[in-house]
PDB file of C-alpha atoms in Angstrom:
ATOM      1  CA  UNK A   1      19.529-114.139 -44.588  1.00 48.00           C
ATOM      2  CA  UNK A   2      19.671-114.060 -48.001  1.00 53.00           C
ATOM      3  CA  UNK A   3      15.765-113.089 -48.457  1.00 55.00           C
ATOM      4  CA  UNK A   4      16.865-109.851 -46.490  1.00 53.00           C
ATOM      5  CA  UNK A   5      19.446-109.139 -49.425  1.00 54.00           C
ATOM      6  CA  UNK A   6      17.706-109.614 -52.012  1.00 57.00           C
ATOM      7  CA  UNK A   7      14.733-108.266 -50.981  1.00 65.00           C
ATOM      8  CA  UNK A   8      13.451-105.118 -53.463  1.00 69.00           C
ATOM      9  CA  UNK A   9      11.939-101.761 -52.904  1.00 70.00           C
ATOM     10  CA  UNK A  10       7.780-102.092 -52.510  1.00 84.00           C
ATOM     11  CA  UNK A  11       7.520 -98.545 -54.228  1.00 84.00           C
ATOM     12  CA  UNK A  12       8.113 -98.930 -57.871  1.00 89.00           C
ATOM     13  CA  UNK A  13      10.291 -96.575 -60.167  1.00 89.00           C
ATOM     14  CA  UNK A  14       7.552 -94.367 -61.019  1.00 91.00           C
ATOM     15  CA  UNK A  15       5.779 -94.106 -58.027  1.00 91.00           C
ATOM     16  CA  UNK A  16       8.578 -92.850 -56.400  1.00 91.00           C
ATOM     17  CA  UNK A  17       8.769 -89.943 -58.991  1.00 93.00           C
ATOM     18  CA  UNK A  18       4.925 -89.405 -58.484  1.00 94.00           C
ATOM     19  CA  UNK A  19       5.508 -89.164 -54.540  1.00 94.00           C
ATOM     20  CA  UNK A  20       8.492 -87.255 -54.943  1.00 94.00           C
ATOM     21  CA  UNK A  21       6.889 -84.515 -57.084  1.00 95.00           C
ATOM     22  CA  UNK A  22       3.625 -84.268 -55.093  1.00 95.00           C
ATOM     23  CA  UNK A  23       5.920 -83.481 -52.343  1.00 96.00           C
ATOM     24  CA  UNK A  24       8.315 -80.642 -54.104  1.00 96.00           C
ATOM     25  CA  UNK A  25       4.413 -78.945 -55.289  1.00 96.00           C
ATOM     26  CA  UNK A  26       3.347 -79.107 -51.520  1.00 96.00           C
ATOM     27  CA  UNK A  27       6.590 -77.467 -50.438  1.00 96.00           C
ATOM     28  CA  UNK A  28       6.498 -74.599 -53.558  1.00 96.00           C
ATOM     29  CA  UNK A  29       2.732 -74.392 -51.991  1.00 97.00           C
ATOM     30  CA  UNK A  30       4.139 -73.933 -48.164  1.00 96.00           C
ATOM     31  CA  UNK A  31       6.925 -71.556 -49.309  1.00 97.00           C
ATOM     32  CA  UNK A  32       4.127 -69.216 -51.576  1.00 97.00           C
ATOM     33  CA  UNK A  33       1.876 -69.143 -48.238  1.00 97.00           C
ATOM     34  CA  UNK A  34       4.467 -68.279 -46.015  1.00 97.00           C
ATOM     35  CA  UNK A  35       5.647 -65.571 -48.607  1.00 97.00           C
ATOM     36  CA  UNK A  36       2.178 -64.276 -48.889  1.00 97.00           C
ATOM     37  CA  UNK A  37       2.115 -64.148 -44.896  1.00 97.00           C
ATOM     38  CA  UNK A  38       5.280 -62.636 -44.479  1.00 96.00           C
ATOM     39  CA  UNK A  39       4.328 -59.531 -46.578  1.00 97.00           C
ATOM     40  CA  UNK A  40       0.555 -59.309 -45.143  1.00 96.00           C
ATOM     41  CA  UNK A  41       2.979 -58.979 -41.713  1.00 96.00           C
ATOM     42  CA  UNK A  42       5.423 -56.448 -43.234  1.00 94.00           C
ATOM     43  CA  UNK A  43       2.072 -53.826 -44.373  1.00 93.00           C
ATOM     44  CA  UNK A  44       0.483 -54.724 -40.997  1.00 93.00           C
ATOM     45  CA  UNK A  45       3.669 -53.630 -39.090  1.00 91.00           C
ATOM     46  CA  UNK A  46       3.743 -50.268 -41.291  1.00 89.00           C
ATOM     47  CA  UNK A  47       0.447 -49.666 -41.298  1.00 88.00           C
ATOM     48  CA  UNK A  48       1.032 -49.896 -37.289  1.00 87.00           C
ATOM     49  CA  UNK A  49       3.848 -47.851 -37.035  1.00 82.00           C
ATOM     50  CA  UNK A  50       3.586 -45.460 -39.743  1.00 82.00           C
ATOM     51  CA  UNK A  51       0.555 -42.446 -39.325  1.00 79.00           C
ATOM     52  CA  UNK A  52      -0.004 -40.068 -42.647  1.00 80.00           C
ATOM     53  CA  UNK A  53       1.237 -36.945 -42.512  1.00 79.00           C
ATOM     54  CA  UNK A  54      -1.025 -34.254 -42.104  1.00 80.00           C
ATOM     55  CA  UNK A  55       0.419 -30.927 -43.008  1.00 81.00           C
ATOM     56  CA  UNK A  56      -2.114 -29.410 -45.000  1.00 83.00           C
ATOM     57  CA  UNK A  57      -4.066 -25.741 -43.047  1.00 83.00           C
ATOM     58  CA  UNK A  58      -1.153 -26.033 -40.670  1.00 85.00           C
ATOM     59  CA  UNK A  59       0.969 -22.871 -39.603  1.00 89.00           C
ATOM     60  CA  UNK A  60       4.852 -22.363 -40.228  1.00 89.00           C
ATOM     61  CA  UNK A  61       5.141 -23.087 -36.349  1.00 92.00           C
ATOM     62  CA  UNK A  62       3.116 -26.414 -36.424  1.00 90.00           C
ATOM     63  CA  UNK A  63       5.310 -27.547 -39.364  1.00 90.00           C
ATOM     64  CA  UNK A  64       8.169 -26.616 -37.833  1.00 92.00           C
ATOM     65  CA  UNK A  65       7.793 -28.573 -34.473  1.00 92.00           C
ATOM     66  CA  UNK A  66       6.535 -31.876 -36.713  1.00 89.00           C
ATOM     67  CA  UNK A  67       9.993 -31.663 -38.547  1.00 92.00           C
ATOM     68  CA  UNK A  68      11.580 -31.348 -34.915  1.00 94.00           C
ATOM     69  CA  UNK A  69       9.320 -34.360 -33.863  1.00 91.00           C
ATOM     70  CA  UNK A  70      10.294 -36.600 -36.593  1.00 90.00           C
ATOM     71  CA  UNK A  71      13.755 -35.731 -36.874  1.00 95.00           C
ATOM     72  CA  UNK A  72      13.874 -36.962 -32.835  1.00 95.00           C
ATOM     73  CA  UNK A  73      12.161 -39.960 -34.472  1.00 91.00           C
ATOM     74  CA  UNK A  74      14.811 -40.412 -36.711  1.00 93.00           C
ATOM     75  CA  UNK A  75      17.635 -40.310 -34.192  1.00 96.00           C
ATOM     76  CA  UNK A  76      15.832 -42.747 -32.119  1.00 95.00           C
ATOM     77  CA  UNK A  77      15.603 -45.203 -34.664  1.00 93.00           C
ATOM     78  CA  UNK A  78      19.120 -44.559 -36.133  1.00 96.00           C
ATOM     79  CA  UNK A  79      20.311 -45.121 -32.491  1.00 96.00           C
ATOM     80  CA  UNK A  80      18.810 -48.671 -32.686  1.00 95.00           C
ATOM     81  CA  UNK A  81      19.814 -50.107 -35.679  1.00 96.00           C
ATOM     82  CA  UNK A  82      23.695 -48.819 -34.878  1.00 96.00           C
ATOM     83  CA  UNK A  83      22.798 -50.949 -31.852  1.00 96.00           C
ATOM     84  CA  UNK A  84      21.124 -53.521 -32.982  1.00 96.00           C
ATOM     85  CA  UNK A  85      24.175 -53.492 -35.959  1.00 97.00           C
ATOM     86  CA  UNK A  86      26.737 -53.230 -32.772  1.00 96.00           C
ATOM     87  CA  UNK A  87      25.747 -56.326 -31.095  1.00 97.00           C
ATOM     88  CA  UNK A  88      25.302 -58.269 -34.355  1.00 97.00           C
ATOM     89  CA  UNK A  89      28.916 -57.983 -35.529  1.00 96.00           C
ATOM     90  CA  UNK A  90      30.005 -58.507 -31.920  1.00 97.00           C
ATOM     91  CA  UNK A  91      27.547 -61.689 -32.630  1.00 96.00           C
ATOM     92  CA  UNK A  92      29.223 -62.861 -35.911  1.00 96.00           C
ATOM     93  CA  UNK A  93      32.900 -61.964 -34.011  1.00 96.00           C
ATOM     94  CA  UNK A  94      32.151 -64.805 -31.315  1.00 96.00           C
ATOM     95  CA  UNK A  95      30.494 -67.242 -33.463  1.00 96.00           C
ATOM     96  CA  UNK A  96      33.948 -66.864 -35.463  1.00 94.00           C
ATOM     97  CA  UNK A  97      35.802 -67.260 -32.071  1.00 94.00           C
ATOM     98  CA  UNK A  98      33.700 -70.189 -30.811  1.00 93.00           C
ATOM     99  CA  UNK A  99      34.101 -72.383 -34.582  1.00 91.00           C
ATOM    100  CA  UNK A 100      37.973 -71.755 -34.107  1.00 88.00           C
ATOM    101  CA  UNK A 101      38.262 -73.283 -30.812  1.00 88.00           C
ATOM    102  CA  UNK A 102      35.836 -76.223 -31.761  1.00 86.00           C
ATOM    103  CA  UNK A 103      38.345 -76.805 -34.754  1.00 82.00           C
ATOM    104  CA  UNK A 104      41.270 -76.324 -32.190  1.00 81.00           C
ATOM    105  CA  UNK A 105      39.591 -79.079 -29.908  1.00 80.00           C
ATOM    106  CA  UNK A 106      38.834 -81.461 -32.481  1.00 78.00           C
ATOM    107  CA  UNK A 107      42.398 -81.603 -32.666  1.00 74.00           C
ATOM    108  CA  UNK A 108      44.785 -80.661 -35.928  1.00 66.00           C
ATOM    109  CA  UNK A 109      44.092 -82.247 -39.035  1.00 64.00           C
ATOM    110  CA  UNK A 110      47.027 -84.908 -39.930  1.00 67.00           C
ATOM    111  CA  UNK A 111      47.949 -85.536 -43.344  1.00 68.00           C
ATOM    112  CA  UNK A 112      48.189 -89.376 -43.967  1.00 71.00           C
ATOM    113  CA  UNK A 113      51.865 -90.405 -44.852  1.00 77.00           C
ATOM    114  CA  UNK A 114      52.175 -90.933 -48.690  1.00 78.00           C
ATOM    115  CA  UNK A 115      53.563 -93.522 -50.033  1.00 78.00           C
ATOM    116  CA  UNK A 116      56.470 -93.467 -52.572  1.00 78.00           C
ATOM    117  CA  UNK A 117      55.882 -95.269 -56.142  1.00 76.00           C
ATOM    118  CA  UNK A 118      58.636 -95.912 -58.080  1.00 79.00           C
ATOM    119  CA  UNK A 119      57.743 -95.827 -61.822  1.00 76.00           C
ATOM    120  CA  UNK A 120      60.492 -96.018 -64.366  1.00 75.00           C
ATOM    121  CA  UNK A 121      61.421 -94.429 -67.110  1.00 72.00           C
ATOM    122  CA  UNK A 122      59.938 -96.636 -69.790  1.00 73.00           C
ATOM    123  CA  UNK A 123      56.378 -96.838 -67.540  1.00 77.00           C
ATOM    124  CA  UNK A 124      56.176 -93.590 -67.624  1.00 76.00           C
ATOM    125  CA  UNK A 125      57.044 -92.825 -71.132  1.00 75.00           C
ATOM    126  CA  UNK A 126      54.240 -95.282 -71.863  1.00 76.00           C
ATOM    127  CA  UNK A 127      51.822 -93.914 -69.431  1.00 76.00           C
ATOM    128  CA  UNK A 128      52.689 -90.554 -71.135  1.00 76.00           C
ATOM    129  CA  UNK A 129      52.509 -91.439 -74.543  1.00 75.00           C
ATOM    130  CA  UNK A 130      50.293 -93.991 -74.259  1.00 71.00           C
ATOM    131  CA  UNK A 131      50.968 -98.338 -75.307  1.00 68.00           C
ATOM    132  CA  UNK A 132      50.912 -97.418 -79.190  1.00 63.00           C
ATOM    133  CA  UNK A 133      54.863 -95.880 -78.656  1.00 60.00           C
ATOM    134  CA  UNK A 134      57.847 -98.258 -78.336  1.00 61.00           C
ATOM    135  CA  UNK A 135      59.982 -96.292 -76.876  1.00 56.00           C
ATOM    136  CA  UNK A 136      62.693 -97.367 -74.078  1.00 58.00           C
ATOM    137  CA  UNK A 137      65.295 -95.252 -72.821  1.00 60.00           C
ATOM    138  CA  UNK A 138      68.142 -95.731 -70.712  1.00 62.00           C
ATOM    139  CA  UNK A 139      68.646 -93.103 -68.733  1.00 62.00           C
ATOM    140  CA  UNK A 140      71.899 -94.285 -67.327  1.00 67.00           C
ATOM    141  CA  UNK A 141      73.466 -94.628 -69.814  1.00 66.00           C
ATOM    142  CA  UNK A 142      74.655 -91.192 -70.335  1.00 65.00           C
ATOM    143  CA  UNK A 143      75.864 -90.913 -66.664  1.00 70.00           C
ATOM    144  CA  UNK A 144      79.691 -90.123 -66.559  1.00 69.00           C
ATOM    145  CA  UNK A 145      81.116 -92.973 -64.681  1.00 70.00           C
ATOM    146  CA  UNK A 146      83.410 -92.034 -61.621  1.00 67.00           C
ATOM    147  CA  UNK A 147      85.727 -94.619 -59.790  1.00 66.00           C
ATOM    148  CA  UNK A 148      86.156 -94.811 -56.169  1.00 66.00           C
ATOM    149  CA  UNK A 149      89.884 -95.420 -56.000  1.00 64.00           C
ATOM    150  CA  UNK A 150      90.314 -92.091 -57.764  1.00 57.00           C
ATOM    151  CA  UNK A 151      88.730 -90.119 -55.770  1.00 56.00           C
ATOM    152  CA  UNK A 152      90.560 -91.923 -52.660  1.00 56.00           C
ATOM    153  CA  UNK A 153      93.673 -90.963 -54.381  1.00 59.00           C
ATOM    154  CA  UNK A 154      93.497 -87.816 -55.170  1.00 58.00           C
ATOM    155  CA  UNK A 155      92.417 -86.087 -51.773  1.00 58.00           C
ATOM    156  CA  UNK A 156      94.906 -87.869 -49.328  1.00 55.00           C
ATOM    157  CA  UNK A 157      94.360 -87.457 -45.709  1.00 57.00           C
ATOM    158  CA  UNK A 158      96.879 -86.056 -43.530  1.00 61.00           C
ATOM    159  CA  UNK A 159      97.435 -86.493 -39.815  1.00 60.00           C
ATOM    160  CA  UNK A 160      99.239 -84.516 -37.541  1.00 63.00           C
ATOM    161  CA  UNK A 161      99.201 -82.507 -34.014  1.00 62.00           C
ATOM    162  CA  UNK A 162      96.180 -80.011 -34.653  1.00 61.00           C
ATOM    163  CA  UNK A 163      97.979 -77.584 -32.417  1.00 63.00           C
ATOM    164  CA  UNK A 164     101.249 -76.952 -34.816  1.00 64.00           C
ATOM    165  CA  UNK A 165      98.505 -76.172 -37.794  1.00 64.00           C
ATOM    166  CA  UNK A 166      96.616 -73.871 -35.852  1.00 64.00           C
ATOM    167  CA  UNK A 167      99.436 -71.951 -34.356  1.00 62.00           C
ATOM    168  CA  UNK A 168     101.615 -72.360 -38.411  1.00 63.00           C
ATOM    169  CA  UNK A 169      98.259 -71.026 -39.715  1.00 65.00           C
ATOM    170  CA  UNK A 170      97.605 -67.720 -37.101  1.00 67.00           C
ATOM    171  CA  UNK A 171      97.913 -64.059 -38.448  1.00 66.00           C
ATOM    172  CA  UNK A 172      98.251 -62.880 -41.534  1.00 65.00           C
ATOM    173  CA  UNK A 173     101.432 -65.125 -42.331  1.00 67.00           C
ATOM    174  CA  UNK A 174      99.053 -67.856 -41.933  1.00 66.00           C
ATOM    175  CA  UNK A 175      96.516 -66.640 -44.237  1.00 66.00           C
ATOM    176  CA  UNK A 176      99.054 -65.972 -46.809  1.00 67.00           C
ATOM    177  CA  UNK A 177     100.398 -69.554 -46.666  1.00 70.00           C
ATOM    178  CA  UNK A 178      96.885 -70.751 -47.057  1.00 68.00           C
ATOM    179  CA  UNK A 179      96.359 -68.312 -49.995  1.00 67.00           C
ATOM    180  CA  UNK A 180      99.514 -69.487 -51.698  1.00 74.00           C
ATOM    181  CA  UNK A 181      99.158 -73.228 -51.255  1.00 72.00           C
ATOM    182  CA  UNK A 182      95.581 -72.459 -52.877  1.00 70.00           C
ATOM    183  CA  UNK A 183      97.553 -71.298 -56.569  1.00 72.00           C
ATOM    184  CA  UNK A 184     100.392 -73.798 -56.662  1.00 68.00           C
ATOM    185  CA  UNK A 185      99.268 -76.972 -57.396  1.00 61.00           C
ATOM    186  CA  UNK A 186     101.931 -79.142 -55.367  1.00 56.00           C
ATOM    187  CA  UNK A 187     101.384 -77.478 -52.091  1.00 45.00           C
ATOM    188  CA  UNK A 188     104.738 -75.371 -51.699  1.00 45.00           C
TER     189      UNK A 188
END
């Protein structure tokens, strides 16, 4: 067991890097060949489809229905590549369509719950400012404290028969009650 963890690479360091760049020249050798083969196909293919023009000791006529000719050859070709264009955007338009519904069936991505860190206000300072500053700050301290039994005594609660507000409070009598016990203080 603990001869299989321990056990080292056979290849050294710099036979490695001697492998590694015989195999990168072999490859830039592949890729120059089949460069080299792809344009020897390219002039082949032209040479194939592509005659030379003769228009020299021919009449206005003759030139005239070699224009027609290649113009029709023109058309043909332009009809191809607008199909040939047609179906390859109609190509890219349903490999789009396809990747979206193998993302939808892969299911959503969920976003792990974070976690909340509480730091306070001295940690941060010195994670700000770093362990050379002494600073410590209470931020507390400047709070305005507020007692309970004040506020309980100041808003008391008043219980009565909902129905003699509502009906006391209807129209526009109502409203003015409400708008007057809004600028006196004591409620009257």
């Amino acid at each position: 067991m603990n001869n299989c963890r321990e056990r080292k690479s056979k290849i050294t360091a710099s036979r490695k890097l001697l492998l590694k760049s015989l195999m990168l020249a072999k490859a830039k050798e592949a890729w120059e060949q089949d460069q080299v083969d792809k344009q020897a196909e390219k002039e082949r293919y032209l040479a194939e489809r592509i005659t030379q023009l003769r228009t020299s000791g021919l009449s206005f006529s003759q030139l005239q229905d070699l224009c027609r000719e290649l113009h029709e050859k023109v058309e043909i070709v332009d009809e191809e590549r607008y199909d040939i264009e047609a179906k390859c955007i109609h190509n890219t338009r349903e490999i789009k369509n396809l990747k979206l519904k193998v993302l939808d069936l892969r299911g959503k991505f969920k976003r792990p719950p974070l976690r909340r860190v509480r730091v306070s206000a001295d940690a941060m300072l010195r994670a700000l400012l770093g362990s050379k500053h002494k600073v410590s700050m209470d931020l507390r301290a400047n709070l305005k404290s507020v007692k309970k039994e004040d506020t309980e005594k100041e808003r008391p609660v008043e219980v009565g028969d909902w129905r003699k507000n509502v009906e006391a409070m209807s129209g526009m009598e109502g409203r003015k009650k409400m708008f007057d016990a809004a600028k006196s203080p004591t409620g009257q």
